[in-house]
Structures are given as C-alpha cells and as structure tokens.
CSV table of C-alpha atoms and ligand atoms in Angstrom, one decimal:
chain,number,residue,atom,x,y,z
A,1,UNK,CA,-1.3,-15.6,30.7
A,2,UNK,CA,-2.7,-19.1,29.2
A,3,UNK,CA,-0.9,-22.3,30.5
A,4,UNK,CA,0.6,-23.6,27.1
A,5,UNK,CA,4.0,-21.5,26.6
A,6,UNK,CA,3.7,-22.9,22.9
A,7,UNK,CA,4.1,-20.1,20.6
A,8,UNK,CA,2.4,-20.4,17.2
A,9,UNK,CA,4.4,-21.9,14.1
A,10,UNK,CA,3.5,-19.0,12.3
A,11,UNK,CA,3.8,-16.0,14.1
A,12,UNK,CA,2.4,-12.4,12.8
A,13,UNK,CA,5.7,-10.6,11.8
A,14,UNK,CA,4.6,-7.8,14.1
A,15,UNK,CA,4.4,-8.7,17.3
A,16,UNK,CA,1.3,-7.2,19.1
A,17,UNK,CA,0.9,-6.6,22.5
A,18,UNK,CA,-1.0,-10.0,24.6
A,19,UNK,CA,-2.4,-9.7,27.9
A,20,UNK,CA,-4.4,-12.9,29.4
A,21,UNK,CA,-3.7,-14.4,26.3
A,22,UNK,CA,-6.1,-11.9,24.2
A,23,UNK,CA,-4.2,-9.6,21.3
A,24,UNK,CA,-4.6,-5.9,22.5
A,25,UNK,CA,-4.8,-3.3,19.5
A,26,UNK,CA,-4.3,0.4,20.3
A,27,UNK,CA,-3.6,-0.7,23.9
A,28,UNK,CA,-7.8,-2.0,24.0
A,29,UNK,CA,-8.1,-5.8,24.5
A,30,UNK,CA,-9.5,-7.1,21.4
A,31,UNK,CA,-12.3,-9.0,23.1
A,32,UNK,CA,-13.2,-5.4,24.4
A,33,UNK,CA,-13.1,-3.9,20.7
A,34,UNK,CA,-15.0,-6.0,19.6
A,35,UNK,CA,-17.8,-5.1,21.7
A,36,UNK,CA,-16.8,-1.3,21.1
A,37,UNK,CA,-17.1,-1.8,17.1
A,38,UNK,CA,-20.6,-4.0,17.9
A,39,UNK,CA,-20.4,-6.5,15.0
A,40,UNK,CA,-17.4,-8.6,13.5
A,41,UNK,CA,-15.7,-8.9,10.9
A,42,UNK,CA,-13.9,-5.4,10.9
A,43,UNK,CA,-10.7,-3.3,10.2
A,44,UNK,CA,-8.6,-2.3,12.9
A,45,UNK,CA,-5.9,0.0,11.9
A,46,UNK,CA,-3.1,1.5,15.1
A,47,UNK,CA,-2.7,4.9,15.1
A,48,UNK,CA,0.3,4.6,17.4
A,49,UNK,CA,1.6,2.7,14.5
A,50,UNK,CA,1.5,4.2,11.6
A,51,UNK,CA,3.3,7.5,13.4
A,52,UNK,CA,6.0,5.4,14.8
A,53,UNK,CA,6.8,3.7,11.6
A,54,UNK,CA,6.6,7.6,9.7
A,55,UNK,CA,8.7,8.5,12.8
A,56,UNK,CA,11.1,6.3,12.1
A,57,UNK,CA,11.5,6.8,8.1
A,58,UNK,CA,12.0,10.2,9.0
A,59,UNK,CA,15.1,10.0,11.5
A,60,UNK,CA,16.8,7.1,8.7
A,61,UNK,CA,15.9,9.6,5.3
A,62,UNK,CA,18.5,11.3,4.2
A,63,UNK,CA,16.9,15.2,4.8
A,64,UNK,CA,15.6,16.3,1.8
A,65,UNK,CA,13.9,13.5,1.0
A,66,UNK,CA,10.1,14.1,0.8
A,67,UNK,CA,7.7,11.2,1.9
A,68,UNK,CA,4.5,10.7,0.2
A,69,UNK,CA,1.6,8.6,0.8
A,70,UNK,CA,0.0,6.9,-2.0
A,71,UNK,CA,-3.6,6.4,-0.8
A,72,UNK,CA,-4.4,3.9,-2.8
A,73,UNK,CA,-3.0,1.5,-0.1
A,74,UNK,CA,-5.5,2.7,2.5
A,75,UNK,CA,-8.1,5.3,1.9
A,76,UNK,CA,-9.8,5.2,5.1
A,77,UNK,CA,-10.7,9.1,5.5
A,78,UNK,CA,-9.9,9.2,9.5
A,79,UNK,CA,-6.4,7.5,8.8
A,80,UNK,CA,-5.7,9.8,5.6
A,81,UNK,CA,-6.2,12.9,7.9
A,82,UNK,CA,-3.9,11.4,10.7
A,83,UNK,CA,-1.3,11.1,7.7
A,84,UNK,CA,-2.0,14.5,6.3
A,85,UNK,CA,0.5,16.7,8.8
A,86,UNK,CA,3.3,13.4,9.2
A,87,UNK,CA,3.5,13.5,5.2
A,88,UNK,CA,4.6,16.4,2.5
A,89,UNK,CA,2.2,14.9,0.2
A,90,UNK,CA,-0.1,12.7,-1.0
A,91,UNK,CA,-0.4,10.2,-4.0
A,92,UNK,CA,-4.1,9.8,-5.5
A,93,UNK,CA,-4.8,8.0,-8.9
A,94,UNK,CA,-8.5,8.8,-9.1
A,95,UNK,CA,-10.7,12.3,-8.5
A,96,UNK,CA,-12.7,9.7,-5.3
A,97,UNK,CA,-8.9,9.5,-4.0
A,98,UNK,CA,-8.2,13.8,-4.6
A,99,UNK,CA,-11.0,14.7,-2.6
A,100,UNK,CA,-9.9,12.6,0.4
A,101,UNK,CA,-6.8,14.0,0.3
A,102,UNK,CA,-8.2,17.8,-0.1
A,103,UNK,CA,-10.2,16.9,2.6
A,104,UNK,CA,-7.9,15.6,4.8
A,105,UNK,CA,-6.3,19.2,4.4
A,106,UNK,CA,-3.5,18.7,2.4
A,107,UNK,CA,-2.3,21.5,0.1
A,108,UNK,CA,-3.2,20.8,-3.6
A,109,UNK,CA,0.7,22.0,-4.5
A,110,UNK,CA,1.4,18.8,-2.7
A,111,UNK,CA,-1.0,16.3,-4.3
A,112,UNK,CA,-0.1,14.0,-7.2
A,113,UNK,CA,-2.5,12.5,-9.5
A,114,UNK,CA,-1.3,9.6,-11.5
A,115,UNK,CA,-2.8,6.7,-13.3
A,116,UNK,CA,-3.7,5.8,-16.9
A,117,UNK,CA,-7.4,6.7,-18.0
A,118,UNK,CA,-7.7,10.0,-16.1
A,119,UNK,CA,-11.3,11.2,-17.6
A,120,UNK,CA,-11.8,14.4,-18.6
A,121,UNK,CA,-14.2,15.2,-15.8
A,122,UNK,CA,-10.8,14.1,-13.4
A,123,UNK,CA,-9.1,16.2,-15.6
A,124,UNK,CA,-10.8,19.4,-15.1
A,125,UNK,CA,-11.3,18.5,-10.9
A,126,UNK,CA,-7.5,18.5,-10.7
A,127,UNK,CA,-6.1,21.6,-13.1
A,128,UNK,CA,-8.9,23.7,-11.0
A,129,UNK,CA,-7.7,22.7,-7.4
A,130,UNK,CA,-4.0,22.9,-8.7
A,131,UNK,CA,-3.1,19.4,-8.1
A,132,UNK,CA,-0.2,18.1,-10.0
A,133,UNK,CA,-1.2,15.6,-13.4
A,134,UNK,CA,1.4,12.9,-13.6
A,135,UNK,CA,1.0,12.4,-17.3
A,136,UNK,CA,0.7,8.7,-18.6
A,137,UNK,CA,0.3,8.8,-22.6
A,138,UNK,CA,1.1,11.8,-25.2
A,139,UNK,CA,-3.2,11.8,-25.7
A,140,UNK,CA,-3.7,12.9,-22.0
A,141,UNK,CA,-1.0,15.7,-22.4
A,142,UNK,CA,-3.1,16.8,-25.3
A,143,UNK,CA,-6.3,16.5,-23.3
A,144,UNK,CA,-4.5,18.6,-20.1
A,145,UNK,CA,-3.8,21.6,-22.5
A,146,UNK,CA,-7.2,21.4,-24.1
A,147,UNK,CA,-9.0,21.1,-20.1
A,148,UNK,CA,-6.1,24.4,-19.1
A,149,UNK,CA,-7.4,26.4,-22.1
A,150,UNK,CA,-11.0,25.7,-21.4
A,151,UNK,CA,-10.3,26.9,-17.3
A,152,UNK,CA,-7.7,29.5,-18.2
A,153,UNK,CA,-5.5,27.7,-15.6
A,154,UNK,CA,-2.0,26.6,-16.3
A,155,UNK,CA,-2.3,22.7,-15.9
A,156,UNK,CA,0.8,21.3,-13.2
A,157,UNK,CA,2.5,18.2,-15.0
A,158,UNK,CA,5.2,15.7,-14.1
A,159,UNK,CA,5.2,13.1,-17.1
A,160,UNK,CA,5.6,9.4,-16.1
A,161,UNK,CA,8.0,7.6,-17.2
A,162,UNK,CA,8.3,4.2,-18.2
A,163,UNK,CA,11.7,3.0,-18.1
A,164,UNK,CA,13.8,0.4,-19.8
A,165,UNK,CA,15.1,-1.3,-17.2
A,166,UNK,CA,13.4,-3.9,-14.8
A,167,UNK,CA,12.9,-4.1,-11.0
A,168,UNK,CA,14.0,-7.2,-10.3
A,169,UNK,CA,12.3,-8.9,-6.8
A,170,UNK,CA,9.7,-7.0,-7.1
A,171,UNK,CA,6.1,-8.9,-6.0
A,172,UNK,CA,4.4,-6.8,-8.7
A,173,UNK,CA,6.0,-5.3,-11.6
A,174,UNK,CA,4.8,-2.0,-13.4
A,175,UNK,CA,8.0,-0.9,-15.5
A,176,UNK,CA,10.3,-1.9,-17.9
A,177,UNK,CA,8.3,-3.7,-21.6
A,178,UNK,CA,5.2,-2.9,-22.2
A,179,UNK,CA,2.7,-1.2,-19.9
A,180,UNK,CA,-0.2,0.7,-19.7
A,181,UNK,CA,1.7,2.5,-17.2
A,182,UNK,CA,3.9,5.5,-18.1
A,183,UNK,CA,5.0,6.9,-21.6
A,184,UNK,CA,7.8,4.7,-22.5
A,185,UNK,CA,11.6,6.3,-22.1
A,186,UNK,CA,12.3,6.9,-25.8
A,187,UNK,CA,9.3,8.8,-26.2
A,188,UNK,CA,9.7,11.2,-23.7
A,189,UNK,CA,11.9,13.2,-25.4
A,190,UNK,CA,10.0,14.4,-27.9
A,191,UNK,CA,7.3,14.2,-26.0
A,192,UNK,CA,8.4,17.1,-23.9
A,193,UNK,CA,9.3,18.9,-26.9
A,194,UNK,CA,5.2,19.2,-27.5
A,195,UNK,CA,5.0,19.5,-23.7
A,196,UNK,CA,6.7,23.1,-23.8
A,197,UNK,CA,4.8,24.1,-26.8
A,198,UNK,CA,1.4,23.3,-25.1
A,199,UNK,CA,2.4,25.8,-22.6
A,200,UNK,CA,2.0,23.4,-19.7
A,201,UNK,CA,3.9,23.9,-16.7
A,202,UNK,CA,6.2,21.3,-16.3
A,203,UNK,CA,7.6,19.6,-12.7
A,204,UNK,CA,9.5,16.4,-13.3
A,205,UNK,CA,9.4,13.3,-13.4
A,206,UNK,CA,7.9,10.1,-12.0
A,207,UNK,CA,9.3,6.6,-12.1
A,208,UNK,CA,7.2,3.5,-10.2
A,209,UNK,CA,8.8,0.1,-10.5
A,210,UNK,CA,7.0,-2.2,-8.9
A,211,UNK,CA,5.9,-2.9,-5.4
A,212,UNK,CA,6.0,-5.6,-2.3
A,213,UNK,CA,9.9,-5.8,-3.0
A,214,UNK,CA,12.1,-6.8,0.0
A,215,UNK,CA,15.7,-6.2,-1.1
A,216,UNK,CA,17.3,-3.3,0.0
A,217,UNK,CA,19.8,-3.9,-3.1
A,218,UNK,CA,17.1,-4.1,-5.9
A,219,UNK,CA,15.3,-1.0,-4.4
A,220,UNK,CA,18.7,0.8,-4.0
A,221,UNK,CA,20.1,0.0,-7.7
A,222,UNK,CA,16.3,1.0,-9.0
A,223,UNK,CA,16.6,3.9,-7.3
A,224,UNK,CA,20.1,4.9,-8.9
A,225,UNK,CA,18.8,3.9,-12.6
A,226,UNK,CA,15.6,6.1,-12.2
A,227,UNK,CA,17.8,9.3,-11.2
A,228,UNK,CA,20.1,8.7,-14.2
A,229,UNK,CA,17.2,8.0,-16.7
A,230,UNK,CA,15.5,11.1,-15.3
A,231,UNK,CA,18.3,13.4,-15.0
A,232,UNK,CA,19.3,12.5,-19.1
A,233,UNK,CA,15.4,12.9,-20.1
A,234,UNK,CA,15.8,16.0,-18.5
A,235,UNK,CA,18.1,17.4,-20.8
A,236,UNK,CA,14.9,17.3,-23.3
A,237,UNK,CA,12.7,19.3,-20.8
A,238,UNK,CA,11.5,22.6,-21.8
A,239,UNK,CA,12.4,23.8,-17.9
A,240,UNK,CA,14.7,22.5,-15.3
A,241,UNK,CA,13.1,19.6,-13.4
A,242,UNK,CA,11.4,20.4,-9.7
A,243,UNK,CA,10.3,16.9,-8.4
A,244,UNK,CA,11.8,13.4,-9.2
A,245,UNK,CA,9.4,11.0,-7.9
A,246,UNK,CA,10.9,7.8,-7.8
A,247,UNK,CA,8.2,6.0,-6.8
A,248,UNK,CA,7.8,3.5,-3.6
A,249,UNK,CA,7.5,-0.4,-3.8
A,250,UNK,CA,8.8,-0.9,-0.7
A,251,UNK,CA,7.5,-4.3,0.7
A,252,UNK,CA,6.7,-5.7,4.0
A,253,UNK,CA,7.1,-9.5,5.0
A,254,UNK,CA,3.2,-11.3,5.0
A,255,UNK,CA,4.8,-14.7,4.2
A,256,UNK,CA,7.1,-17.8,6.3
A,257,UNK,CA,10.2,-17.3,5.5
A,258,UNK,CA,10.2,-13.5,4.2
A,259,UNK,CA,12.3,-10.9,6.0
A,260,UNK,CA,11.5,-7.5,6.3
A,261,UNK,CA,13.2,-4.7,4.7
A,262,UNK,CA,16.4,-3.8,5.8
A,263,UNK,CA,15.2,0.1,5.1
A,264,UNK,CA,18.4,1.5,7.1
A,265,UNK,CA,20.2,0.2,3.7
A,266,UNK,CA,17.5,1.9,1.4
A,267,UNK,CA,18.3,5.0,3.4
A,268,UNK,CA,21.7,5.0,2.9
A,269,UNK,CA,21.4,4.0,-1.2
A,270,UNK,CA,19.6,7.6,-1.1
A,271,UNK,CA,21.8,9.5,-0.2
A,272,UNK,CA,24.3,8.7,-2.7
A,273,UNK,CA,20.7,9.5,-5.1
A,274,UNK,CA,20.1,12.8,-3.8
A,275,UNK,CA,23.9,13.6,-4.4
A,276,UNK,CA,23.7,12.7,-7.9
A,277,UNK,CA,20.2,14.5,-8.0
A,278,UNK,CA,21.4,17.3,-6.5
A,279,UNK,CA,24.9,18.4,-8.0
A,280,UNK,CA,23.1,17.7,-11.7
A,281,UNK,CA,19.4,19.6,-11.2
A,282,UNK,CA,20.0,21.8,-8.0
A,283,UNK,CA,16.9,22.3,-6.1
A,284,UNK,CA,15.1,19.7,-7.4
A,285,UNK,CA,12.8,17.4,-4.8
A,286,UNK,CA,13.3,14.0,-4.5
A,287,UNK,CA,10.2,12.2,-3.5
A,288,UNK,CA,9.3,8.8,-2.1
A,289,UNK,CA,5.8,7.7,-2.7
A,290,UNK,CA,5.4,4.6,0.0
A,291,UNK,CA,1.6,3.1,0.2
A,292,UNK,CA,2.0,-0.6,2.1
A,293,UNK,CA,5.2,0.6,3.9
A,294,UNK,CA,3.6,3.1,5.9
A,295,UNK,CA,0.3,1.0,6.9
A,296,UNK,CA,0.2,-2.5,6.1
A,297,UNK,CA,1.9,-3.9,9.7
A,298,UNK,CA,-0.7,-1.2,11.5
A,299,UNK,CA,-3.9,-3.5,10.0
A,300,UNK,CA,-5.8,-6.2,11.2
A,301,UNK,CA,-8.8,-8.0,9.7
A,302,UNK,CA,-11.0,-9.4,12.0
A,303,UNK,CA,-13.6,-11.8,12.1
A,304,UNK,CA,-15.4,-14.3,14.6
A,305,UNK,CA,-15.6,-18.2,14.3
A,306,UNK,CA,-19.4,-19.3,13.2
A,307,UNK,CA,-18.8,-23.1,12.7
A,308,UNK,CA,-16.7,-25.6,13.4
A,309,UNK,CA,-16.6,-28.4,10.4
A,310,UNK,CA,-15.2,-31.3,9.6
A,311,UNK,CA,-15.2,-33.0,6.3
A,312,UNK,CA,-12.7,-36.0,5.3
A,313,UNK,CA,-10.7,-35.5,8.5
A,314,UNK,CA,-10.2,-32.0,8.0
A,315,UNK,CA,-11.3,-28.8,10.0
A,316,UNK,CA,-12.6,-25.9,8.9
A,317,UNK,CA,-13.3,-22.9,10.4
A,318,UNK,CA,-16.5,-20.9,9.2
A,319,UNK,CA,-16.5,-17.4,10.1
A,320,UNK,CA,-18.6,-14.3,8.9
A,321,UNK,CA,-15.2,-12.9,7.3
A,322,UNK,CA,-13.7,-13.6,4.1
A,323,UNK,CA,-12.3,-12.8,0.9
A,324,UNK,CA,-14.9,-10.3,-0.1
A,325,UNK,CA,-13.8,-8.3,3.1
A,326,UNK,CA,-10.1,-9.4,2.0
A,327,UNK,CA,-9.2,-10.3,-1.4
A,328,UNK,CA,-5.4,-10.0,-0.5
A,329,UNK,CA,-5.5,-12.8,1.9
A,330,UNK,CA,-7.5,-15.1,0.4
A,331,UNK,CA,-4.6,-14.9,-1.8
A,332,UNK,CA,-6.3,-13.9,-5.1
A,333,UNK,CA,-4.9,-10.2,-5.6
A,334,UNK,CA,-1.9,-11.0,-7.3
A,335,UNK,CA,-0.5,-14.1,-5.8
A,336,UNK,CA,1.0,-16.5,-8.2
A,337,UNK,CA,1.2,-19.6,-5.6
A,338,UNK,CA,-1.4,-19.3,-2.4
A,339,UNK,CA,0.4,-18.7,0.8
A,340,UNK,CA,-1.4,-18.1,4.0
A,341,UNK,CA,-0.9,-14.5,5.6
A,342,UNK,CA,-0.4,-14.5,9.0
A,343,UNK,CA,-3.5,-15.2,11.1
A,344,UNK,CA,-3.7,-16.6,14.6
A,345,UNK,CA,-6.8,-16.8,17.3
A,346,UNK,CA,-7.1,-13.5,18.7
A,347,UNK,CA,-8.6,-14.1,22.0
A,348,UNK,CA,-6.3,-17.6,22.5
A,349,UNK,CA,-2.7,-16.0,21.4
A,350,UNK,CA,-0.7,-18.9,23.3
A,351,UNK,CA,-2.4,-20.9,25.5
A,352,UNK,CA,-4.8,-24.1,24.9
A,353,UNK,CA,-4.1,-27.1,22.6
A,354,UNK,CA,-3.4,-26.6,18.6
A,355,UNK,CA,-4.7,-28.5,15.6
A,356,UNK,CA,-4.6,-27.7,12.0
A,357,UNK,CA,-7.3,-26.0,10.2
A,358,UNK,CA,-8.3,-24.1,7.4
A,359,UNK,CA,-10.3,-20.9,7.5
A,360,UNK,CA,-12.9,-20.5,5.0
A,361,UNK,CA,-15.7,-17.3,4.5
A,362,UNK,CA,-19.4,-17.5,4.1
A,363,UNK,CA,-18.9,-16.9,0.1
A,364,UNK,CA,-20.3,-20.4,-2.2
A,365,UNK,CA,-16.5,-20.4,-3.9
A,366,UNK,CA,-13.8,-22.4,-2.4
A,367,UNK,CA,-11.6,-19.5,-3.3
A,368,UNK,CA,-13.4,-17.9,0.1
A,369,UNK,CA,-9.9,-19.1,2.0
A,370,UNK,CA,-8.5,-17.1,4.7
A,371,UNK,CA,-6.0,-19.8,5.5
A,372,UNK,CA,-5.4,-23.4,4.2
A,373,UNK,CA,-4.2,-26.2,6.5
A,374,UNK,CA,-3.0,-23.4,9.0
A,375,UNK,CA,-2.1,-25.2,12.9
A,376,UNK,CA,-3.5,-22.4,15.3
A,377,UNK,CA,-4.9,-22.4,18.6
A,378,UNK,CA,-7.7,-25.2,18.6
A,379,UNK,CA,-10.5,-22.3,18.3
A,380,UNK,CA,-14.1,-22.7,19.5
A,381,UNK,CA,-17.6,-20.4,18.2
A,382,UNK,CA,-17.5,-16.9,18.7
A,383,UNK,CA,-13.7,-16.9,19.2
A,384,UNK,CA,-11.8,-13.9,16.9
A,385,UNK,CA,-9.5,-14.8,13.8
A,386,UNK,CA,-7.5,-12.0,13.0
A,387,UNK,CA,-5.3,-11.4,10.0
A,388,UNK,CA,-2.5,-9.5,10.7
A,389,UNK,CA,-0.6,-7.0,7.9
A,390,UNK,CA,-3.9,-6.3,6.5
A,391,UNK,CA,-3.3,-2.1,6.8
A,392,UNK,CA,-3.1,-2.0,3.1
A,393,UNK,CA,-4.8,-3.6,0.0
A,394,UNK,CA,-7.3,-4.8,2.4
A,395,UNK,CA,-11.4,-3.6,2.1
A,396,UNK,CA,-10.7,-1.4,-1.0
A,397,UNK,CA,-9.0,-3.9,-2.8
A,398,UNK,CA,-12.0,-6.5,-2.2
A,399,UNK,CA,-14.8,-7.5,-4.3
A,400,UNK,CA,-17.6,-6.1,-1.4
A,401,UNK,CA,-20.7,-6.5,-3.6
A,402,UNK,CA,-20.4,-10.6,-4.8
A,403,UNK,CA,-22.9,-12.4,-2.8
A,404,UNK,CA,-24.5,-9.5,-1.3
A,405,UNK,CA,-22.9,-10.0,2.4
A,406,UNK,CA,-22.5,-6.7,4.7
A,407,UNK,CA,-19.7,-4.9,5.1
A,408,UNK,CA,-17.1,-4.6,7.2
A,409,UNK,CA,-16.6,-1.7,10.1
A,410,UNK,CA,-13.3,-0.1,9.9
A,411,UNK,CA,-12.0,1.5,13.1
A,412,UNK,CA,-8.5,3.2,14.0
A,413,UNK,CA,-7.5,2.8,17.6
B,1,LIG,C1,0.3,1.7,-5.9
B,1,LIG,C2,1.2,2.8,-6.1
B,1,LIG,C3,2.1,3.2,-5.1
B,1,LIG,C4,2.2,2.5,-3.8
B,1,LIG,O1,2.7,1.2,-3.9
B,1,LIG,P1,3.1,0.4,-2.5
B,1,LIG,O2,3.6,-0.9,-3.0
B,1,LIG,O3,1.9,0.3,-1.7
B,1,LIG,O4,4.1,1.2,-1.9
B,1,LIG,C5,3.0,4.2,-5.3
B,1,LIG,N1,2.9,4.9,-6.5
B,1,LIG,C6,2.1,4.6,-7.5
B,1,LIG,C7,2.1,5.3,-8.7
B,1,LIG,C8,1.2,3.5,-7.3
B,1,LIG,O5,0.4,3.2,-8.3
C-alpha cells in the first residue's frame, strides 16, 4: 500500500478494489490492463458488476416485475449479449440498436422499439422480426398499418404516452408539456379508437418520465400516476392491455454531495403498483426499462497523463482522453452548472502528495475539461486518470469525429 493514508476529497461513489495503491478492474491491476488493451484512453466496463447489480434488482423487485434494458445507455455488443439472458427484454430506439439486440439473442416478442422519427425503412425492419413499435405520434400509427399491409404482418404496438403530470427531481425531463416524445394523454383516446380500426395489434402502454432522478419518493409517486393514467386510457383500448411499461429514470450518484438511490424504497412503491395494476387489468406485465441503473457504476474512462502544464499558477493535466471520448464528463451532455465527475489517479489511489489540478483533453476548445480545479494525487507523465460511473452515456454519447482524434478501445473485464 502507498505511505500517505490520505484518502481523496472526492472519492468515486463505488469503491473499486486497490492493491499497491493501483485501482484493479475485473480483479486485473489497471496498470496491467492497460498493457492488455495496448493503447489508452479506453472503456473498461466489469462484468462482475453489472450481474451483481441485476442480481440484486432481482431479489428487491416485487416478482412480476420484468426488467428491461434500454441499450441506449450502453450498446457495446459484448456487454448487450452478457445482458441478454440476466434481462426479459431489451429497449432499442433505432434499427443500429434492434440488430444488437437480435444479435445478442434476444427474442423479438421481447424487444421494444421507441423513439420519435422511426423511418419507414425502421419501420418495415421491426414489423418483419416482430419487434414491438412503441408508437410516438398518430402519423407513425398510420405509417405502421400502411408498412403491416405492405408485409402482410400484423404490426405489434404499445402507444406512448405522454402524460400530464411532471417528474419532479428528475436530471432530465421527457414528460409532462410539450414534447416530441409520446402522444400527449388526451389524445390517446381517440387515438386508439383509429388504433383498433387499423387492425393493429395492440400491447399497452409506455410512460418515460425522465431520467438521472435520485428520490425514491418522486420515482415511487411517478410510478403510481403512470399506472392510473394508463389503467383509465385503457378503458379506450380496443383490447385489454398486456404491458405497462413505465419506463426507468432511475439515477446513480456522479456528483459531491449526491446520494444514491435508496432502490429498496422503489421496490417497495411497486408493489403497491403491481396491486393496482393487477386487480384492474389482470395479466398485464409491468415492465421497468432501466439504462444508467444497470451499467453506469460498472464504467470507467481511462486515459494516460501526456503533459504536465502550468499557466497563471495553475496545473493542468494534458492527457490523450477527453470529451470527444466523453461528452458526459466534460459536463456538456445536459449539465446545466459543470460539476466534476469522479476522477482520481488510477495507478496512485492513496499514496504520494496532492495538489489541485484541472484535467483538460487534446481537443483546441476549453470545453475539452475532464475535471476543473480537482485536488488528486500529484500525478506525473504516463500516470492513468480514470473517470469512474462512465458505464453509460459514455463513447456513444460523444462527438468521436470533431478534430479527427482516434478512438477509444472499449473492453469488459
Ligand atoms: C433513455 C431511455 C431509457 C433509459 O434511461 P436511463 O436514464 O438510462 O435509465 C429508458 N427508456 C426510454 C424510452 C429512453 O429513451
């Protein structure tokens, strides 16, 4: 172990393992992934992980409750498949996102395609492998009948509801007002009037919030509003409904100060849901859609030290990584005020003398910022900076092409 027993200010909310003072991921020293993986930066995402934290939202679930994964948050092909037989079903919002999931071997009955703008082409690609259409406007209900009667296939449909009511805490809100998300509640009726006469077969309903929220209570009484609001559109519906998706939105803690979710009390809020959802549409599923939840804490970005800097008194850290490797952490995916994730010096986890410094990327915009004014371990060239909760929203969500820099690796260990 180092000498200092100095713990950093800002430690990563998940505790890795640290042996000799160097993070281990997937029980391999990082130092010695690095070398494995051959070049820096890169993605390293824990298998061991990602089934523990699906192991555990199992046992707390109330049974019945079916866990999806929306692979938007991570569509890493090797990690999809290691989901495929933990989950009953996958989320996809594009036809690149259905064919990882097909290929990860996951039943089409138990794919769900949402997401404004389908294209006809995405269309036709999911009525022929049977996937089911989560319907967001009244124009791509009409364009899923015209695409069934042109395949002679029935077309699967769940329409998407936007409600009108508001998650409140949530990082990102997608409900409630005007979106481009969803057919708004006091449509739907008559929407699924036309729905049964265009001979499509109908599922259910899906509800999505808003996501990165960290109170149990907000999730629980969102939860409780989408079930009513589906269960009295459903008295519209041309057949009794067969999924309620109520979406996911359940955050994890990147920030000082933020608390993880107390999920034990989100479990318990659904049980009282499935009741409801139970004793008023029997046999109906109720399904959780969860992207960040189930990979976010299993991710790390990282990326090596080039240059040491010092301008004005300050020190900057120049590595090869940045925000076109990791938009989220530079802090320009959605954050209103920048906050640093959690980063600390991989192969110096306690030990050696601590200064403050700000990590910057090789991109010519001062928005390239990993962290700003961060203290860490005092960190010398070649030495590893590694961004932890980086499993989701992390290389897809990232402008890859500005400036032309190579890629990342991605590994899972
Ligand atoms: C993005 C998205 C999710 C996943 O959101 P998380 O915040 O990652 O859990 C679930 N459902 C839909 C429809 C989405 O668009």
């Amino acid at each position: 172990m180092g000498s200092a027993t100095e713990r950093p200010s800002h430690p990563p909310p998940r505790q890795f393992p640290v042996l000799d003072d160097c993070l281990q991921l997937g029980g391999v020293l990082l130092t010695r992934l690095a070398e494995r993986v051959g070049r820096t930066p890169f993605y390293a995402y824990e298998r061991d992980h990602v089934r523990s934290r699906i192991d555990l939202l199992r046992r707390t679930l109330p049974q019945g409750v079916q866990l999806h994964y929306a692979i938007k948050a991570n569509p890493m092909p090797a990690l999809v498949c290691l989901m495929a037989p933990l989950v009953d079903g996958f989320d996809v919002a594009s036809a690149g996102e259905m064919k990882i999931a097909l290929d990860a071997g996951m039943a089409p009955s138990a794919i769900s395609f949402a997401g404004p703008g389908k294209s006809n082409a995405e269309l036709r690609s999911a009525v022929a492998a049977g996937v089911l259409l989560h319907l967001e406007s009244e124009e791509e209900m009409k364009r899923a009948a015209a695409t069934g009667a042109l395949l002679g296939l029935t077309p699967r449909v769940a329409v998407r509801v936007n409600p009108d009511f508001e998650l409140k805490y949530a990082g990102m809100k997608m409900a409630g007002g005007a979106h481009q998300f969803g057919i708004d509640a006091e449509r739907v009726p008559a929407m699924l009037r036309q729905l049964g006469r265009l001979g499509l077969d109908f599922h259910g309903f899906h509800l999505f919030c808003g996501a990165q929220n960290l109170s149990a209570t907000a999730i629980g009484e969102a939860q409780r509003l989408c079930v009513d609001l589906a269960l009295r559109l459903a008295e519209h519906a041309p057949s009794p409904i067969r999924t309620l998706n109520i979406g996911g939105g359940l955050g994890v803690p990147y920030f000082p100060g933020e608390r993880p979710l107390d999920f034990p009390a989100v479990a318990d809020g659904l049980h009282a849901v499935l009741d409801t959802l139970n004793a008023a549409a029997p046999g109906a599923r109720l399904v959780l859609e969860l992207g960040r939840y189930l990979v976010a804490e299993a991710g790390v970005y990282v990326c090596r030290v080039l240059e040491r800097k010092l301008s004005h008194g300050q020190t900057f850290l120049i590595t090869d990584g940045g925000m076109h490797h990791h938009l989220a952490a530079s802090g320009n995916f959605g954050q209103v005020i920048r906050k640093n994730y959690p980063v600390a010096i991989g192969n110096r986890m306690y030990g050696g003398p601590r200064e403050t410094a700000t990590v910057v990327g090789p991109l010519c915009t001062p928005l390239d910022m990993l962290a700003d004014g961060m203290e860490l371990t005092r960190a010398e060239v070649g030495d590893f900076v590694v961004v932890f909760q980086s499993g989701a929203y992390g290389l897809t969500a990232s402008p890859t092409a500005f400036l032309g820099h190579p890629g990342p690796a991605e590994v899972l260990v």
